[in-house]
C-alpha angles and dihedrals in degrees: 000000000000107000110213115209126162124192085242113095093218109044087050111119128200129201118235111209119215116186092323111213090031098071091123082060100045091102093061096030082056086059095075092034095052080048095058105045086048093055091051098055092043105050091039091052089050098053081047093050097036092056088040095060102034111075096189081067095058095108133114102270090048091049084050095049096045085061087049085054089038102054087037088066094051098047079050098052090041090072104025101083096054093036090049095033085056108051095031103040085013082234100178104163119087120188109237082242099056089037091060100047091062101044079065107047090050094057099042092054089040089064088030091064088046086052090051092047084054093051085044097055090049087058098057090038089057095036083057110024094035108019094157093057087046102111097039102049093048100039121154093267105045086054092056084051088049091041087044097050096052103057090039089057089046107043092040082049094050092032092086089047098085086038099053087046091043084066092062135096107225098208091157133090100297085223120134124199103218138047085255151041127276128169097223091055097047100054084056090070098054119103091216126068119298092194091115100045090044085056101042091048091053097046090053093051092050096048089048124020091030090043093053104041082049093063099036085057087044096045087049098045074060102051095044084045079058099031085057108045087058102107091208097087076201093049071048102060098033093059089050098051092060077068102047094082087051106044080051086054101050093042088051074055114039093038106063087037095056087037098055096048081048091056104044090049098042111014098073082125105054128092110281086241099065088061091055095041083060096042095056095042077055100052101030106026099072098040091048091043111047102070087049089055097046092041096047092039097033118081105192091045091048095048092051093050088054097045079057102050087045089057093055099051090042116106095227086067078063101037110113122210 
């Protein structure tokens, strides 16, 4: 393959990969993909639309939970035009522009999604360990500060990435390994030093996603010290299923995360297609999977989706005046 650069930035193209070697078989490999991603959609617009609606679920966790599905969406529609253009037009060339944009916009939700869980996981500490204070801790808005705040640490902390990689020369194969943009594959690309951007990149996962995953651990060392101290073993396990949806949601998250850094560092040995197996369980699993577990865990949630679907079925949805 001829690779095509220019001196010019903007007029730079990389190459997305999709299974090399399995080209011939892109068009079926693209049917459990294209599931997937409709699933996604679907069952993220539902949990949207069913707490819109439903005014009883206009509470705090389920705030909480609407931006999950929210920024899940938009983790979903960042990578779905390059992975379906590839294995269904085989369009392999990205502009560096557009490159860059999405590279943004995938790392920003990304962090965005470990904010929320954080968010997530002070709800259910104040809902068990301070449940009088409940509705004036968490008031509405307090939350939009808390939703607000998220998006603006994570987008001001990815906002210097395409500009530090805009500064490169990308003298290199112009070759990417995945369907999509990151930031940690394209500067390896460059012909001049990545220390910066080495240094920076780990900085912002410590100061987000370590931050985060520090305080989940600590809110919930304080929920299980109260949940314990309750002397019912029912009043027990009830508390701690208010959590269960929410423990699901933050290891859909934290596994593939850890697995795929795993991989990356140690894992030079193993088959191609085990990396971009990981990377896509990091970047589809917990969006795909997240609806499904709060709809499946949570009881109001899972009332209100079957009231819907009974509506619908129902012959008065058909009945013309």
């Amino acid at each position: 393959m001829t690779i095509l650069y220019n001196n010019s930035l903007q007029k730079a193209t990389f190459f997305l990969t999709g299974f090399q070697g399995l080209e011939e078989l892109h068009v079926w490999i693209s049917i459990p993909f294209c599931s997937i991603y409709l699933i996604v959609i679907v069952g993220n617009l539902i949990i949207l639309h069913v707490i819109r609606t439903d005014v009883t679920l206009h509470e705090p966790m389920y705030y909480f939970l609407a931006m999950l599905a929210l920024t899940d969406l938009g983790l979903c529609l960042s990578t779905l035009p390059t992975v379906m253009g590839i294995f269904w037009f085989d369009a392999r060339e990205i502009g560096i522009p557009a490159c860059f944009i999405q590279l943004f916009f995938i790392h920003t939700l990304s962090l965005v999604e470990s904010s929320v869980l954080l968010s997530m996981s002070i709800d259910c500490y104040v809902a068990i360990c301070n449940p009088l204070r409940y509705s004036t801790v968490l008031t509405p808005a307090r939350i939009v500060r808390m939703g607000l705040s998220s998006v603006c640490r994570s987008a001001l902390l990815i906002f210097p990435l395409p500009f530090l990689l805009k500064r490169f020369q990308y003298c290199r194969s112009h070759v990417l390994a995945h369907a999509y943009c990151l930031h940690l594959e394209i500067m390896k690309l460059a012909c001049s030093s990545i220390i910066v951007n080495h240094i920076y990149g780990l900085f912002v996962v410590a100061c987000t996603v370590g931050v985060d995953s520090l305080l989940i651990f600590l809110s919930y060392a304080l929920i299980l010290r109260t949940v314990l101290s309750i002397a019912s073993r029912q009043e027990r396990l009830r508390a701690l299923n208010t959590c269960v949806s929410h423990i699901c949601a933050v290891l859909l998250f934290y596994i593939p995360m850890i697995g795929l850094s795993l991989v990356h560092r140690f894992g030079e040995h193993l088959p191609r297609i085990v990396h971009l197996l990981m990377s896509y369980v990091y970047l589809l699993v917990p969006p795909l999977m997240n609806p499904i577990v709060y709809s499946i865990k949570t009881k109001q949630i899972r009332q209100r989706i079957s009231k819907k679907f009974e509506f619908i079925k129902s012959p008065r949805c058909f009945r013309q005046d």
